[in-house]
CSV table of C-alpha atoms in Angstrom, one decimal:
chain,number,residue,atom,x,y,z
A,1,MET,CA,4.0,-34.7,-2.1
A,2,ASN,CA,5.9,-38.0,-1.8
A,3,ARG,CA,8.8,-36.7,-4.0
A,4,LYS,CA,11.8,-35.2,-2.3
A,5,PRO,CA,11.6,-31.4,-2.3
A,6,PRO,CA,14.1,-29.6,-4.5
A,7,SER,CA,17.5,-28.8,-2.9
A,8,ASN,CA,21.2,-28.6,-3.7
A,9,LEU,CA,23.2,-29.7,-0.7
A,10,ASP,CA,26.5,-29.2,-2.4
A,11,ALA,CA,25.7,-25.5,-3.1
A,12,GLU,CA,24.6,-25.1,0.6
A,13,LYS,CA,27.9,-26.6,1.8
A,14,THR,CA,30.0,-24.5,-0.6
A,15,LEU,CA,28.2,-21.3,0.4
A,16,LEU,CA,28.8,-22.0,4.1
A,17,SER,CA,32.5,-22.8,3.4
A,18,SER,CA,32.8,-19.5,1.4
A,19,LEU,CA,31.5,-17.6,4.4
A,20,ILE,CA,34.0,-19.3,6.7
A,21,ILE,CA,36.9,-18.4,4.3
A,22,GLU,CA,35.6,-14.9,3.6
A,23,PRO,CA,33.2,-13.6,6.3
A,24,SER,CA,32.8,-10.2,4.6
A,25,MET,CA,30.8,-11.9,1.9
A,26,TYR,CA,28.0,-12.3,4.5
A,27,TYR,CA,26.9,-8.7,4.0
A,28,ILE,CA,26.4,-9.5,0.3
A,29,ILE,CA,24.6,-12.8,0.5
A,30,SER,CA,22.5,-11.9,3.6
A,31,GLY,CA,20.0,-10.1,1.3
A,32,ILE,CA,19.7,-13.3,-0.8
A,33,VAL,CA,19.3,-16.1,1.8
A,34,THR,CA,18.2,-16.7,5.3
A,35,ASP,CA,18.6,-19.7,7.5
A,36,GLN,CA,15.3,-21.0,6.1
A,37,SER,CA,16.8,-21.0,2.6
A,38,PHE,CA,18.9,-24.1,3.5
A,39,TYR,CA,17.2,-27.5,3.1
A,40,ALA,CA,19.5,-29.4,5.5
A,41,THR,CA,18.8,-28.6,9.2
A,42,LYS,CA,22.5,-28.8,10.1
A,43,HIS,CA,23.2,-26.2,7.4
A,44,GLN,CA,20.6,-23.9,8.9
A,45,LYS,CA,22.3,-24.2,12.3
A,46,VAL,CA,25.8,-23.4,10.8
A,47,PHE,CA,24.4,-20.4,9.0
A,48,ASN,CA,22.8,-19.1,12.2
A,49,ALA,CA,26.1,-19.6,14.0
A,50,ILE,CA,27.9,-17.6,11.3
A,51,THR,CA,25.3,-14.8,11.5
A,52,SER,CA,25.8,-14.6,15.3
A,53,LEU,CA,29.6,-14.5,15.0
A,54,VAL,CA,29.4,-11.7,12.3
A,55,ARG,CA,27.0,-9.7,14.4
A,56,ASP,CA,29.3,-10.0,17.5
A,57,GLU,CA,32.4,-9.2,15.4
A,58,ILE,CA,34.0,-12.5,16.4
A,59,PRO,CA,36.5,-14.1,13.9
A,60,ILE,CA,35.1,-17.1,12.1
A,61,ASP,CA,37.0,-20.4,12.2
A,62,LEU,CA,36.4,-24.0,13.2
A,63,VAL,CA,37.0,-23.2,16.9
A,64,SER,CA,34.6,-20.3,17.2
A,65,LEU,CA,32.0,-22.1,15.1
A,66,SER,CA,32.3,-25.2,17.1
A,67,ASN,CA,31.9,-23.2,20.4
A,68,LYS,CA,28.9,-21.4,19.0
A,69,LEU,CA,27.2,-24.5,17.8
A,70,ASP,CA,27.9,-26.3,21.1
A,71,GLY,CA,27.5,-29.8,19.8
A,72,GLN,CA,24.5,-29.1,17.5
A,73,VAL,CA,26.7,-30.1,14.5
A,74,SER,CA,29.5,-32.7,14.9
A,75,ARG,CA,33.1,-31.7,14.5
A,76,SER,CA,33.5,-34.0,11.5
A,77,GLU,CA,30.5,-32.5,9.7
A,78,LEU,CA,31.8,-29.0,10.4
A,79,VAL,CA,35.2,-29.9,8.9
A,80,ASP,CA,33.5,-31.4,5.8
A,81,ILE,CA,31.5,-28.2,5.3
A,82,ALA,CA,34.6,-25.9,5.9
A,83,ASN,CA,36.6,-27.8,3.2
A,84,SER,CA,33.9,-27.6,0.6
A,85,SER,CA,35.3,-24.5,-1.1
A,86,ALA,CA,38.7,-23.1,-1.7
A,87,THR,CA,37.6,-19.5,-2.0
A,88,GLY,CA,34.9,-17.1,-0.8
A,89,ALA,CA,34.6,-15.4,-4.2
A,90,ASN,CA,31.7,-17.5,-5.4
A,91,ALA,CA,29.5,-17.0,-2.4
A,92,GLU,CA,27.0,-14.9,-4.2
A,93,TYR,CA,26.6,-17.4,-7.0
A,94,HIS,CA,26.0,-20.3,-4.6
A,95,ALA,CA,23.6,-18.1,-2.5
A,96,LYS,CA,21.4,-17.6,-5.6
A,97,VAL,CA,21.4,-21.4,-6.2
A,98,VAL,CA,20.3,-22.1,-2.7
A,99,ALA,CA,17.6,-19.3,-2.9
A,100,GLU,CA,16.3,-20.7,-6.2
A,101,LYS,CA,15.8,-24.1,-4.6
A,102,GLN,CA,14.0,-22.6,-1.7
A,103,ALA,CA,11.7,-20.8,-4.1
A,104,ARG,CA,10.8,-24.1,-5.7
A,105,ARG,CA,10.0,-25.6,-2.4
A,106,LYS,CA,7.8,-22.6,-1.5
A,107,ALA,CA,6.0,-22.8,-4.8
A,108,ILE,CA,5.3,-26.5,-4.3
A,109,TYR,CA,4.0,-26.0,-0.8
A,110,THR,CA,1.8,-23.1,-1.8
A,111,LEU,CA,0.2,-25.0,-4.7
A,112,HIS,CA,-0.3,-28.0,-2.5
A,113,GLU,CA,-2.1,-25.9,0.2
A,114,ALA,CA,-4.3,-24.3,-2.5
A,115,PHE,CA,-5.1,-27.7,-3.9
A,116,ASN,CA,-6.4,-28.8,-0.5
A,117,LYS,CA,-8.3,-25.6,0.2
A,118,ALA,CA,-10.0,-25.7,-3.2
A,119,TYR,CA,-11.9,-28.7,-2.0
A,120,THR,CA,-13.2,-26.8,1.1
A,121,GLY,CA,-15.8,-24.1,1.3
A,122,GLU,CA,-13.3,-21.3,1.6
A,123,ASP,CA,-13.9,-18.3,-0.6
A,124,ILE,CA,-12.2,-19.0,-4.0
A,125,THR,CA,-11.2,-15.4,-4.6
A,126,SER,CA,-9.3,-15.5,-1.3
A,127,ILE,CA,-7.6,-18.8,-2.3
A,128,VAL,CA,-6.5,-17.4,-5.7
A,129,ALA,CA,-5.3,-14.1,-4.3
A,130,THR,CA,-3.3,-15.9,-1.6
A,131,VAL,CA,-1.7,-18.2,-4.2
A,132,GLN,CA,-0.7,-15.2,-6.3
A,133,ARG,CA,0.8,-13.4,-3.3
A,134,GLU,CA,2.7,-16.4,-2.0
A,135,LEU,CA,4.0,-17.4,-5.5
A,136,ASP,CA,5.3,-13.8,-5.8
A,137,ARG,CA,6.9,-14.0,-2.4
A,138,ALA,CA,8.4,-17.4,-3.3
A,139,LEU,CA,10.6,-15.7,-5.9
A,140,PRO,CA,14.2,-15.4,-4.7
A,141,GLN,CA,14.2,-11.7,-4.1
A,142,LYS,CA,14.4,-10.0,-0.7
A,143,ARG,CA,15.1,-11.7,2.6
A,144,SER,CA,12.2,-12.8,4.9
A,145,THR,CA,13.4,-13.0,8.5
A,146,SER,CA,12.4,-11.6,11.8
A,147,ASP,CA,16.1,-10.9,12.7
A,148,ILE,CA,16.8,-7.2,12.5
A,149,PHE,CA,20.5,-7.7,11.7
A,150,PRO,CA,21.6,-7.0,9.0
A,151,ALA,CA,18.3,-5.7,7.7
A,152,VAL,CA,18.9,-2.6,10.0
A,153,ILE,CA,21.8,-1.7,7.7
A,154,ASP,CA,19.3,-1.3,4.8
A,155,THR,CA,17.2,0.9,7.0
A,156,LEU,CA,20.1,3.1,8.0
A,157,GLU,CA,21.2,3.5,4.4
A,158,ARG,CA,17.6,4.4,3.3
A,159,LEU,CA,17.3,7.0,6.1
A,160,ILE,CA,20.7,8.6,5.3
A,161,ASP,CA,19.6,8.9,1.6
A,162,LEU,CA,16.2,10.2,2.5
A,163,PRO,CA,15.6,13.6,0.8
A,164,ARG,CA,14.5,16.6,2.8
A,165,GLY,CA,10.7,16.2,3.4
A,166,GLY,CA,10.9,12.4,3.6
A,167,PHE,CA,9.1,11.8,0.3
A,168,LYS,CA,10.5,8.3,0.1
A,169,ASN,CA,8.5,7.4,3.2
A,170,TYR,CA,5.1,8.6,1.9
A,171,ILE,CA,3.3,9.6,-1.3
A,172,PRO,CA,2.6,13.4,-1.6
A,173,THR,CA,-1.0,14.3,-2.4
A,174,GLY,CA,-0.4,17.8,-3.9
A,175,PHE,CA,-1.7,19.4,-0.7
A,176,GLY,CA,1.6,20.4,1.0
A,177,ARG,CA,0.4,21.5,4.4
A,178,LEU,CA,-1.9,18.5,4.6
A,179,ASP,CA,1.0,16.2,3.7
A,180,ARG,CA,3.0,17.6,6.6
A,181,GLN,CA,0.3,16.6,9.0
A,182,VAL,CA,-1.1,13.4,7.4
A,183,LYS,CA,1.4,11.0,5.8
A,184,LEU,CA,0.2,8.5,3.2
A,185,ALA,CA,2.8,5.9,4.2
A,186,PRO,CA,2.8,2.3,3.0
A,187,GLY,CA,0.5,0.0,5.0
A,188,THR,CA,-1.7,2.8,6.4
A,189,LEU,CA,-5.3,3.6,5.9
A,190,THR,CA,-6.6,7.2,5.7
A,191,LEU,CA,-10.3,7.7,6.1
A,192,VAL,CA,-11.7,10.7,4.3
A,193,ALA,CA,-15.2,11.5,5.5
A,194,ALA,CA,-17.7,14.2,4.7
A,195,ASP,CA,-21.4,15.0,4.4
A,196,PRO,CA,-23.0,14.1,1.0
A,197,GLY,CA,-22.2,16.5,-1.7
A,198,VAL,CA,-19.1,18.0,-0.1
A,199,GLY,CA,-16.7,16.4,-2.6
A,200,LYS,CA,-15.1,13.2,-1.3
A,201,THR,CA,-14.8,11.7,-4.7
A,202,SER,CA,-13.4,15.0,-6.2
A,203,TYR,CA,-10.8,15.1,-3.4
A,204,LEU,CA,-9.7,11.5,-4.2
A,205,LEU,CA,-9.4,12.4,-7.9
A,206,CYS,CA,-7.3,15.4,-7.1
A,207,VAL,CA,-4.9,13.2,-5.1
A,208,ALA,CA,-4.9,10.5,-7.8
A,209,ARG,CA,-4.0,13.1,-10.5
A,210,HIS,CA,-1.1,14.4,-8.4
A,211,MET,CA,0.2,11.0,-7.7
A,212,ALA,CA,0.0,10.0,-11.4
A,213,ARG,CA,1.8,13.2,-12.4
A,214,HIS,CA,4.7,12.2,-10.1
A,215,GLY,CA,5.2,8.7,-11.4
A,216,LYS,CA,2.8,6.8,-9.0
A,217,ARG,CA,-0.1,4.6,-10.1
A,218,PRO,CA,-3.2,5.0,-7.8
A,219,LEU,CA,-5.9,2.3,-8.2
A,220,LEU,CA,-9.4,3.5,-7.5
A,221,PHE,CA,-12.4,1.3,-6.8
A,222,THR,CA,-15.5,3.4,-7.4
A,223,LEU,CA,-18.5,1.8,-5.8
A,224,GLU,CA,-21.1,4.5,-6.0
A,225,MET,CA,-20.3,6.1,-9.3
A,226,THR,CA,-19.7,4.5,-12.7
A,227,ARG,CA,-16.3,4.4,-14.4
A,228,GLU,CA,-17.7,6.9,-17.1
A,229,GLN,CA,-18.7,9.4,-14.4
A,230,ILE,CA,-15.3,9.2,-12.8
A,231,LEU,CA,-13.6,9.8,-16.1
A,232,GLU,CA,-15.8,12.8,-16.8
A,233,ASN,CA,-14.8,14.3,-13.4
A,234,LEU,CA,-11.1,13.6,-14.3
A,235,VAL,CA,-11.5,15.4,-17.6
A,236,ALA,CA,-13.1,18.4,-16.0
A,237,GLN,CA,-10.4,18.6,-13.3
A,238,GLU,CA,-7.5,18.0,-15.6
A,239,LEU,CA,-8.6,20.4,-18.4
A,240,GLY,CA,-10.2,23.0,-16.1
A,241,LEU,CA,-13.6,22.6,-17.7
A,242,CYS,CA,-17.0,23.3,-16.2
A,243,HIS,CA,-18.2,19.9,-15.4
A,244,LYS,CA,-21.9,20.8,-15.6
A,245,ASP,CA,-21.5,22.5,-19.0
A,246,MET,CA,-19.4,19.6,-20.3
A,247,ILE,CA,-21.9,16.8,-19.5
A,248,ASN,CA,-24.9,18.9,-20.6
A,249,GLY,CA,-23.2,19.6,-24.0
A,250,GLU,CA,-23.2,23.4,-23.3
A,251,LEU,CA,-19.5,24.1,-23.8
A,252,SER,CA,-18.7,26.8,-26.4
A,253,ASP,CA,-17.1,25.8,-29.7
A,254,HIS,CA,-13.8,27.2,-28.4
A,255,ASP,CA,-14.0,25.0,-25.2
A,256,ASN,CA,-15.0,22.0,-27.3
A,257,GLY,CA,-11.8,22.5,-29.3
A,258,ARG,CA,-9.8,22.7,-26.1
A,259,LEU,CA,-11.5,19.5,-25.0
A,260,ALA,CA,-10.4,17.6,-28.1
A,261,ALA,CA,-6.9,19.1,-28.0
A,262,GLY,CA,-6.5,18.0,-24.4
A,263,VAL,CA,-6.5,14.2,-25.2
A,264,ASN,CA,-2.7,14.0,-25.0
A,265,ARG,CA,-2.7,15.2,-21.4
A,266,PHE,CA,-4.2,11.8,-20.4
A,267,LYS,CA,-1.6,9.6,-22.2
A,268,ASP,CA,0.7,9.6,-19.1
A,269,LEU,CA,-2.0,9.9,-16.5
A,270,ASN,CA,-1.5,6.4,-15.2
A,271,ILE,CA,-4.6,5.9,-13.0
A,272,GLY,CA,-6.5,2.7,-12.6
A,273,VAL,CA,-10.3,2.9,-12.3
A,274,LEU,CA,-12.6,0.0,-11.6
A,275,ASP,CA,-16.3,0.3,-11.0
A,276,GLY,CA,-19.1,-2.1,-10.0
A,277,ARG,CA,-19.9,-4.0,-6.8
A,278,TRP,CA,-17.0,-5.4,-4.8
A,279,THR,CA,-16.4,-7.3,-1.6
A,280,VAL,CA,-13.1,-6.7,0.3
A,281,ASN,CA,-12.0,-10.2,-0.7
A,282,GLU,CA,-12.6,-9.4,-4.4
A,283,ILE,CA,-10.7,-6.1,-4.0
A,284,ARG,CA,-7.8,-7.9,-2.5
A,285,HIS,CA,-7.7,-10.4,-5.4
A,286,GLN,CA,-7.8,-7.5,-7.9
A,287,VAL,CA,-5.2,-5.4,-6.2
A,288,ILE,CA,-2.7,-8.3,-6.1
A,289,THR,CA,-3.4,-9.0,-9.8
A,290,GLU,CA,-2.9,-5.3,-10.6
A,291,ILE,CA,0.4,-5.1,-8.7
A,292,ARG,CA,1.7,-8.1,-10.6
A,293,THR,CA,0.6,-6.9,-14.0
A,294,LYS,CA,0.4,-3.1,-14.1
A,295,GLY,CA,1.5,-1.9,-10.7
A,296,ALA,CA,-0.4,0.0,-7.9
A,297,ASP,CA,1.1,2.5,-5.5
A,298,CYS,CA,-2.0,3.5,-3.6
A,299,LEU,CA,-5.4,1.8,-3.0
A,300,MET,CA,-8.5,4.1,-3.1
A,301,VAL,CA,-12.0,2.9,-2.2
A,302,ASP,CA,-15.0,5.2,-2.8
A,303,ALA,CA,-17.0,4.6,-0.6
A,304,LEU,CA,-16.9,2.4,2.5
A,305,GLY,CA,-20.7,2.1,2.8
A,306,ASP,CA,-21.1,0.7,-0.7
A,307,LEU,CA,-18.9,-2.4,-0.2
A,308,ASP,CA,-20.6,-5.7,-0.8
A,309,HIS,CA,-20.5,-8.4,1.8
A,310,GLU,CA,-20.5,-12.2,1.9
A,311,LYS,CA,-22.7,-14.1,4.4
A,312,GLY,CA,-22.4,-13.4,8.1
A,313,THR,CA,-23.3,-9.7,8.5
A,314,ALA,CA,-27.0,-10.1,9.2
A,315,ASP,CA,-26.6,-10.0,13.0
A,316,LYS,CA,-24.1,-7.1,13.0
A,317,GLN,CA,-24.8,-3.4,13.5
A,318,THR,CA,-23.8,-1.0,10.7
A,319,HIS,CA,-20.8,0.4,12.5
A,320,GLU,CA,-19.6,-3.1,13.2
A,321,ILE,CA,-19.7,-4.0,9.5
A,322,TYR,CA,-17.8,-0.8,8.7
A,323,ASN,CA,-15.2,-1.6,11.3
A,324,ASP,CA,-14.8,-5.1,9.8
A,325,ASP,CA,-14.3,-3.6,6.4
A,326,ILE,CA,-11.8,-1.1,7.6
A,327,ARG,CA,-9.9,-3.8,9.4
A,328,ASP,CA,-9.7,-5.9,6.3
A,329,ILE,CA,-8.6,-3.0,4.1
A,330,VAL,CA,-5.8,-2.1,6.6
A,331,ARG,CA,-4.7,-5.7,6.5
A,332,LEU,CA,-4.6,-5.5,2.7
A,333,ALA,CA,-2.7,-2.3,2.7
A,334,VAL,CA,-0.1,-3.9,5.0
A,335,GLU,CA,0.0,-7.1,2.9
A,336,VAL,CA,0.7,-5.2,-0.4
A,337,ASN,CA,2.7,-2.4,1.3
A,338,VAL,CA,0.8,0.6,-0.2
A,339,PRO,CA,-1.2,3.4,1.5
A,340,SER,CA,-5.0,3.3,1.2
A,341,LEU,CA,-7.6,6.0,1.0
A,342,VAL,CA,-11.2,5.2,1.9
A,343,THR,CA,-14.1,7.6,1.7
A,344,HIS,CA,-17.1,7.5,4.0
A,345,HIS,CA,-20.4,9.4,4.3
A,346,LEU,CA,-21.3,11.2,7.5
A,347,ASN,CA,-24.9,11.2,8.6
A,348,LYS,CA,-25.9,14.7,9.4
A,349,SER,CA,-28.7,13.6,11.6
A,350,GLU,CA,-26.5,11.6,13.9
A,351,GLY,CA,-23.5,12.2,16.2
A,352,LYS,CA,-22.3,15.4,17.6
A,353,ARG,CA,-21.6,18.4,15.4
A,354,GLY,CA,-19.7,21.6,16.0
A,355,LYS,CA,-20.3,25.3,15.1
A,356,ASN,CA,-22.1,25.8,11.8
A,357,ASN,CA,-22.9,22.1,11.8
A,358,LYS,CA,-19.2,21.4,11.3
A,359,PRO,CA,-18.4,17.7,11.5
A,360,THR,CA,-16.4,16.3,14.4
A,361,ARG,CA,-14.8,12.9,15.2
A,362,GLN,CA,-18.1,11.9,16.9
A,363,SER,CA,-19.8,12.4,13.6
A,364,LEU,CA,-18.3,9.2,12.4
A,365,MET,CA,-20.4,7.2,14.8
A,366,GLN,CA,-17.6,4.7,15.5
A,367,ALA,CA,-17.3,3.9,11.8
A,368,GLY,CA,-13.6,2.9,11.5
A,369,ASP,CA,-12.0,5.9,13.3
A,370,LYS,CA,-10.2,3.7,15.8
A,371,LEU,CA,-8.9,1.3,13.2
A,372,SER,CA,-7.8,4.0,10.7
A,373,GLN,CA,-4.3,5.5,11.0
A,374,ASN,CA,-5.5,8.9,9.8
A,375,VAL,CA,-9.0,10.5,9.6
A,376,ILE,CA,-9.7,13.6,7.6
A,377,LEU,CA,-13.2,15.3,7.6
A,378,LEU,CA,-13.9,17.5,4.6
A,379,TYR,CA,-16.1,20.6,5.2
A,380,ARG,CA,-17.4,23.4,3.0
A,381,GLU,CA,-19.2,26.1,5.1
A,382,TYR,CA,-20.9,27.5,1.9
A,383,LEU,CA,-23.0,24.4,1.7
A,384,GLU,CA,-24.3,25.1,5.3
A,385,THR,CA,-24.8,28.9,5.2
A,386,GLY,CA,-25.2,29.7,1.6
A,387,ASP,CA,-22.8,32.6,1.9
A,388,VAL,CA,-21.5,33.2,-1.6
A,389,ARG,CA,-18.3,34.7,-0.2
A,390,LEU,CA,-17.4,31.2,1.0
A,391,LYS,CA,-17.9,29.3,-2.3
A,392,GLU,CA,-14.2,28.8,-2.9
A,393,GLN,CA,-13.3,27.9,0.7
A,394,ALA,CA,-13.0,24.4,2.1
A,395,GLU,CA,-11.5,22.8,5.2
A,396,ALA,CA,-9.7,19.5,5.8
A,397,ILE,CA,-10.3,18.8,9.5
A,398,ILE,CA,-7.7,16.3,10.7
A,399,VAL,CA,-9.1,14.5,13.7
A,400,LYS,CA,-6.6,11.7,13.8
A,401,ALA,CA,-3.0,11.5,12.5
A,402,ARG,CA,-0.6,8.7,13.3
A,403,ASP,CA,2.6,10.5,12.4
A,404,GLY,CA,1.5,14.1,12.4
A,405,GLU,CA,-0.7,16.6,14.1
A,406,THR,CA,-4.5,17.1,14.2
A,407,GLY,CA,-6.1,20.4,13.3
A,408,MET,CA,-7.6,22.3,10.4
A,409,VAL,CA,-6.0,22.8,7.0
A,410,PRO,CA,-7.7,25.4,4.7
A,411,LEU,CA,-8.2,24.4,1.1
A,412,GLY,CA,-9.6,26.0,-2.0
A,413,PHE,CA,-12.5,24.6,-4.0
A,414,ASN,CA,-13.4,25.3,-7.6
A,415,GLY,CA,-17.0,24.4,-8.0
A,416,PRO,CA,-17.3,24.3,-11.8
A,417,SER,CA,-14.4,21.8,-12.3
A,418,LYS,CA,-15.1,20.1,-8.9
A,419,THR,CA,-11.4,20.6,-7.9
A,420,PHE,CA,-9.8,21.0,-4.5
A,421,TYR,CA,-6.6,23.0,-4.6
A,422,SER,CA,-3.9,24.0,-2.2
A,423,ILE,CA,-4.1,27.7,-1.2
A,424,GLU,CA,-0.3,27.5,-0.5
A,425,THR,CA,0.4,27.2,-4.3
A,426,HIS,CA,-2.7,28.9,-5.7
A,427,ARG,CA,-3.3,32.5,-4.5
A,428,GLU,CA,-6.4,32.6,-6.8
A,429,ALA,CA,-8.7,29.8,-7.9
A,430,PRO,CA,-7.6,28.0,-11.1
A,431,ALA,CA,-9.3,29.4,-14.2
A,432,VAL,CA,-12.1,27.3,-15.6
A,433,MET,CA,-13.4,27.2,-19.2
A,434,GLY,CA,-17.1,27.4,-19.7
A,435,GLY,CA,-19.8,29.5,-18.1
A,436,GLY,CA,-21.3,27.2,-15.5
A,437,LYS,CA,-22.1,28.4,-12.1
A,438,GLN,CA,-20.4,26.9,-9.0
A,439,ASP,CA,-22.3,24.3,-7.1
């Protein structure tokens, strides 16, 4: 890196001069550049002074700028900058030139760092994922600054435009009452836990289908089932087929005809499904790649206990490993700014249980509950008591909610199609083709 980094000092000076002439242009270019976009240190200082004067609503001229800079930039240099442009009309153009040069400097630095790290023992998937992320961030798009002004203006505009229900702030799951208590907001992790056989995967697929039907693309990593098994479950849910009859080849001719005719329903069902063995680092690399190439609006991991691990976990207890994984997935969710849903098994022989062996927060045995923003425990009493009157009843027990309330939300469950449904929108269980019995 002996060559001089890319820059355009004339564009920097002209941009600053344009802002001095026409301060109102600051609100346009502030979303394009920050002080770090300028290569020359003195230009960074002048831009910061202009920002401060705009924020304090003080007129910008050589006197006010000189007072604000307090000798950090000489008077002659300030006059030279101020005389670099005759109009403020071209401020946006020059801001884009300055931002483009900064992007080139960031790209060079990122690749140089990756070059050095590639010679070390650092995990290669982490190196590549970081390069992808940083190169994306290097592109001249949004500002990157800790200063809340004028970024707060964007926030106020977004809040003013927010529709009733706040759907721009979170992704609805199709379970209205549950959404009101647990928000799948960007950067959050929701842990969905249940005893084996209750339907954690089925719940994820119900949520994924709803998201896809509303223009979002969930990305599901299935660690305990194959991709083919997931697709079979999706088909059963989407077409209302008896899953058991379908995989055993016991559907009627009529139902098989409906199965063939239902192909078109999946054309716009934009859900990503990946199976196999994954470490969190590998998931991170894949998520960043998916976002760059196909898009991903929600990360789903099924299930926590099936994640692979690199060296260094031999001396840790199981719940410590789970907590490390949860912490890393939360960091990933924040990094890529999407909500994450992670399923987890409860051990029925451990922890405290409630009435009818109903799970409680203690049933998690410290497995990520403190690190997750939301925790939902799924429960079906029928599986405990065998009472046939309870076959279609399920509960989502919210034991932790960052932006909502804890409590129990009743759900419906259709056994043949393995489908959870909202009893707010379905007075009766959805009809299912085939003659299979409920599980």
